[in-house]
Amino acid sequence: MSVPLAAPPAVSADPGPLGQLRVLFSRIGAMCLVELQKLRRDQTELLTRAIQPALWLLIFGETFTRLRAIPTGPVPYLDYLAPGILAQSALFISIFYGIQIIWERDAGVLAKLLVTPTPRAALVAGKAFAAGVRALVQAFIVVILAALLGVGLTANPLRLLGTAVAVVLGSAFFCCLSIVIAGLVLSRERLMGIGQAITMPLFFGSNALYPVNLMPSWLKVLSHANPLSYQVDALRGLLIGTPANLWADFGVLVGATALAIAVASALLGRLAR
């Protein structure tokens, strides 16, 4: 007489919070890798984008260092400027990322992505952190140029790692901001116009070029609300050792990036209609 086989234990379809988190991060990583594969098609893009920050360092930085028109205390102006130009390069490479989203919508790619099980937040975060990795490649070029110009940069590996994290977070935020604008305006032309309109105010309304205490009162208020200011402050503290509130800087960058991912995810469906 055969013994009846015991029924296999029931497996819960719900992977639990930790399992869901693992799935989310794996899908973010997969989307990030897909975005980075596009770099293989046009590797000269990052080199051409590095021309503008190089000119800022070579012309603006060298000239104002000699003029000593902007008081930066014991820190040479070129040293003071280099982290700001690093943040600027990350801003410029990320702020027009929404154009790619609109192109994917027009090509039908976005609609196909939205019907997959991948959460919208993972789609947005994957693109955001891919923009951060792109910015890292350009940041490496800027750091090498700054070192060649004699900027006193740190060699501490932990500080350099913190610099990389600050660059990625800042780029991710501005990439998501671009996706939010794309979700509101729904066209490449309008996105280009708004992107060009806000890029320079974001840059000049931060502490990238001059200390906050030199600004008029109204600009100080805008500077404190500008995430780029916190990114520059973190980069300056990490790279050249100026006083910086790193906990506040990274707290603002993480919070702003998380909020931007949430808003961009909510607008992704509107963009695909």
XYZ file of C-alpha atoms in Angstrom:
273
model
C 0.000 0.000 0.000
C 1.538 3.292 -1.091
C 1.902 6.121 1.329
C 0.191 9.303 0.101
C 2.615 12.102 -0.652
C 2.391 15.113 1.577
C 1.264 18.314 -0.114
C 4.066 20.823 -0.635
C 3.959 23.774 1.710
C 2.124 26.757 0.344
C 4.413 29.485 -0.961
C 3.208 32.977 -0.446
C 2.950 35.014 -3.640
C 3.856 38.090 -1.636
C 7.665 38.317 -1.434
C 7.443 40.584 1.602
C 8.912 44.071 2.040
C 12.548 42.933 1.717
C 11.807 40.897 -1.392
C 9.922 43.792 -2.971
C 12.860 46.075 -2.227
C 15.282 43.623 -3.845
C 13.078 43.436 -6.947
C 12.816 47.230 -7.077
C 16.586 47.747 -6.828
C 17.303 45.010 -9.380
C 14.936 46.667 -11.850
C 16.456 50.088 -11.193
C 19.870 48.566 -11.890
C 18.614 46.918 -15.078
C 17.103 50.191 -16.352
C 20.306 52.034 -15.479
C 22.384 49.516 -17.478
C 20.054 49.860 -20.468
C 20.521 53.639 -20.401
C 24.303 53.366 -20.088
C 24.458 51.029 -23.098
C 23.500 54.043 -25.210
C 26.873 55.620 -24.417
C 28.570 52.969 -26.550
C 26.903 54.422 -29.651
C 28.285 57.924 -29.153
C 31.272 58.007 -26.822
C 32.321 61.462 -28.059
C 29.245 63.064 -26.449
C 30.829 63.275 -22.994
C 34.056 64.715 -24.381
C 32.248 67.463 -26.276
C 30.137 68.272 -23.209
C 33.347 68.656 -21.181
C 34.476 71.590 -23.348
C 32.252 74.135 -21.596
C 33.352 73.367 -17.994
C 36.955 73.287 -19.229
C 36.558 76.804 -20.646
C 35.043 78.001 -17.349
C 38.085 76.732 -15.468
C 40.695 77.872 -17.992
C 39.320 81.326 -18.829
C 36.961 82.457 -16.073
C 38.822 80.734 -13.241
C 42.336 81.799 -14.253
C 41.257 85.382 -15.004
C 39.361 85.967 -11.751
C 42.144 84.323 -9.756
C 44.493 87.024 -11.062
C 41.972 89.840 -10.549
C 41.116 88.746 -6.995
C 37.740 90.418 -7.489
C 35.786 87.802 -5.507
C 36.859 87.408 -1.869
C 37.166 83.720 -0.946
C 39.374 84.063 2.132
C 42.504 81.898 2.258
C 41.233 79.659 -0.562
C 42.498 80.619 -4.066
C 39.609 81.476 -6.357
C 40.421 78.696 -8.829
C 40.247 76.154 -5.979
C 36.972 77.699 -4.831
C 35.562 77.599 -8.368
C 36.492 74.031 -9.340
C 33.769 72.247 -7.259
C 31.194 74.713 -8.597
C 32.168 73.920 -12.184
C 32.002 70.225 -11.330
C 28.400 70.706 -10.169
C 27.668 72.836 -13.233
C 28.827 70.076 -15.579
C 26.520 67.592 -13.811
C 23.624 70.072 -14.091
C 24.148 70.659 -17.808
C 24.364 66.949 -18.627
C 21.124 66.153 -16.724
C 18.736 69.063 -17.196
C 17.760 68.096 -20.764
C 17.310 64.387 -20.037
C 13.543 64.803 -20.442
C 14.056 65.194 -24.199
C 15.016 61.531 -24.314
C 11.772 60.614 -22.500
C 9.735 62.537 -25.086
C 11.660 60.822 -27.891
C 10.890 57.422 -26.319
C 7.218 58.394 -26.118
C 7.152 59.397 -29.793
C 8.895 56.134 -30.765
C 6.413 54.043 -28.740
C 9.111 52.788 -26.361
C 7.659 54.470 -23.259
C 4.211 52.883 -23.723
C 5.841 49.438 -23.923
C 7.870 50.082 -20.776
C 4.805 51.192 -18.837
C 2.909 47.937 -19.495
C 5.749 45.824 -18.037
C 5.666 44.838 -14.328
C 8.498 47.297 -13.639
C 7.275 50.038 -11.263
C 7.269 53.554 -12.686
C 9.540 54.684 -9.872
C 12.110 52.107 -11.024
C 11.896 53.396 -14.614
C 12.480 56.977 -13.489
C 15.166 56.086 -10.940
C 17.016 53.981 -13.517
C 17.172 56.905 -15.922
C 18.081 59.303 -13.094
C 21.024 57.274 -11.835
C 22.171 56.575 -15.389
C 22.382 60.344 -15.791
C 24.419 60.371 -12.575
C 26.896 57.838 -13.948
C 27.204 59.863 -17.166
C 27.927 62.929 -15.070
C 30.590 60.965 -13.164
C 32.515 60.325 -16.369
C 32.468 64.036 -17.173
C 33.297 64.918 -13.567
C 36.419 62.770 -13.835
C 37.574 64.876 -16.799
C 36.913 68.117 -14.881
C 38.781 66.858 -11.790
C 41.805 65.835 -13.890
C 41.860 69.272 -15.555
C 41.534 71.023 -12.174
C 44.455 68.990 -10.813
C 46.567 69.922 -13.855
C 45.779 73.597 -13.205
C 47.122 73.258 -9.657
C 43.867 73.058 -7.680
C 44.556 71.553 -4.239
C 42.241 68.546 -4.388
C 42.015 65.849 -1.741
C 43.483 62.382 -2.308
C 41.412 60.793 0.494
C 39.507 57.821 -1.044
C 36.513 58.270 1.288
C 36.204 61.938 0.365
C 36.470 61.079 -3.333
C 33.751 58.464 -2.866
C 31.583 61.094 -1.154
C 32.254 63.415 -4.107
C 31.027 60.728 -6.510
C 27.850 60.251 -4.436
C 27.181 64.014 -4.415
C 27.621 64.192 -8.197
C 25.268 61.243 -8.764
C 22.588 62.603 -6.404
C 22.686 66.081 -7.918
C 22.518 64.698 -11.460
C 19.666 62.357 -10.521
C 17.670 65.268 -9.096
C 18.092 67.473 -12.161
C 17.341 64.536 -14.474
C 14.055 63.960 -12.615
C 13.323 67.698 -12.717
C 13.708 67.504 -16.494
C 11.325 64.524 -16.638
C 8.810 66.474 -14.511
C 8.998 69.405 -16.946
C 8.599 66.962 -19.861
C 5.493 65.517 -18.179
C 4.006 69.007 -17.887
C 4.848 70.525 -21.287
C 4.740 67.283 -23.377
C 6.897 68.613 -26.231
C 10.621 68.807 -26.992
C 10.492 72.440 -28.077
C 8.866 73.666 -24.860
C 11.211 71.540 -22.759
C 14.243 72.987 -24.549
C 12.955 76.523 -23.962
C 12.220 75.986 -20.262
C 15.475 74.091 -19.741
C 17.494 76.933 -21.237
C 15.488 79.459 -19.204
C 16.155 77.804 -15.824
C 19.698 76.475 -16.286
C 21.584 79.739 -15.863
C 19.379 81.022 -12.980
C 19.999 77.718 -11.165
C 23.742 78.108 -11.738
C 24.076 81.821 -10.940
C 21.555 81.520 -8.088
C 23.832 79.066 -6.283
C 27.174 79.387 -4.495
C 29.057 77.898 -7.459
C 30.774 81.144 -8.498
C 30.759 83.293 -5.359
C 30.038 82.998 -1.619
C 26.462 83.356 -0.435
C 27.357 86.314 1.824
C 28.091 88.428 -1.277
C 24.551 87.966 -2.623
C 21.651 90.407 -2.166
C 19.024 89.292 0.341
C 16.502 88.042 -2.234
C 19.160 85.951 -3.973
C 20.261 84.452 -0.652
C 16.702 83.150 -0.174
C 16.725 81.567 -3.640
C 20.178 80.106 -3.018
C 18.998 78.359 0.156
C 16.111 76.818 -1.828
C 18.389 75.711 -4.682
C 19.588 72.066 -4.446
C 22.621 73.001 -6.551
C 23.900 75.117 -3.637
C 23.900 72.090 -1.337
C 25.646 69.971 -3.961
C 28.347 72.632 -4.425
C 28.763 72.996 -0.655
C 29.234 69.231 -0.288
C 31.688 69.060 -3.196
C 33.683 71.990 -1.852
C 33.901 70.494 1.616
C 34.908 67.081 0.290
C 37.330 68.122 -2.447
C 39.160 71.146 -1.018
C 38.308 70.914 2.684
C 36.355 74.137 3.194
C 33.859 74.163 6.116
C 30.652 72.384 5.070
C 27.615 70.875 6.745
C 27.786 67.535 4.940
C 24.887 65.954 6.840
C 22.557 68.780 5.825
C 23.916 68.848 2.264
C 23.418 65.136 1.673
C 20.093 65.181 3.512
C 18.755 67.858 1.162
C 20.126 66.066 -1.919
C 18.629 62.699 -0.919
C 15.272 64.257 0.032
C 15.079 66.375 -3.134
C 15.978 63.389 -5.332
C 13.400 61.117 -3.677
C 10.693 63.784 -4.061
C 11.649 64.416 -7.690
C 11.506 60.656 -8.473
C 8.029 60.461 -6.902
C 6.684 63.461 -8.864
C 8.299 62.323 -12.135
C 6.821 58.819 -11.659
C 3.360 60.301 -11.150
C 3.656 62.334 -14.384
C 5.038 59.472 -16.484
C 1.569 58.164 -17.321
C 0.441 61.618 -18.497
C 3.476 61.793 -20.774
C 2.637 58.443 -22.374
C -0.977 59.340 -23.282
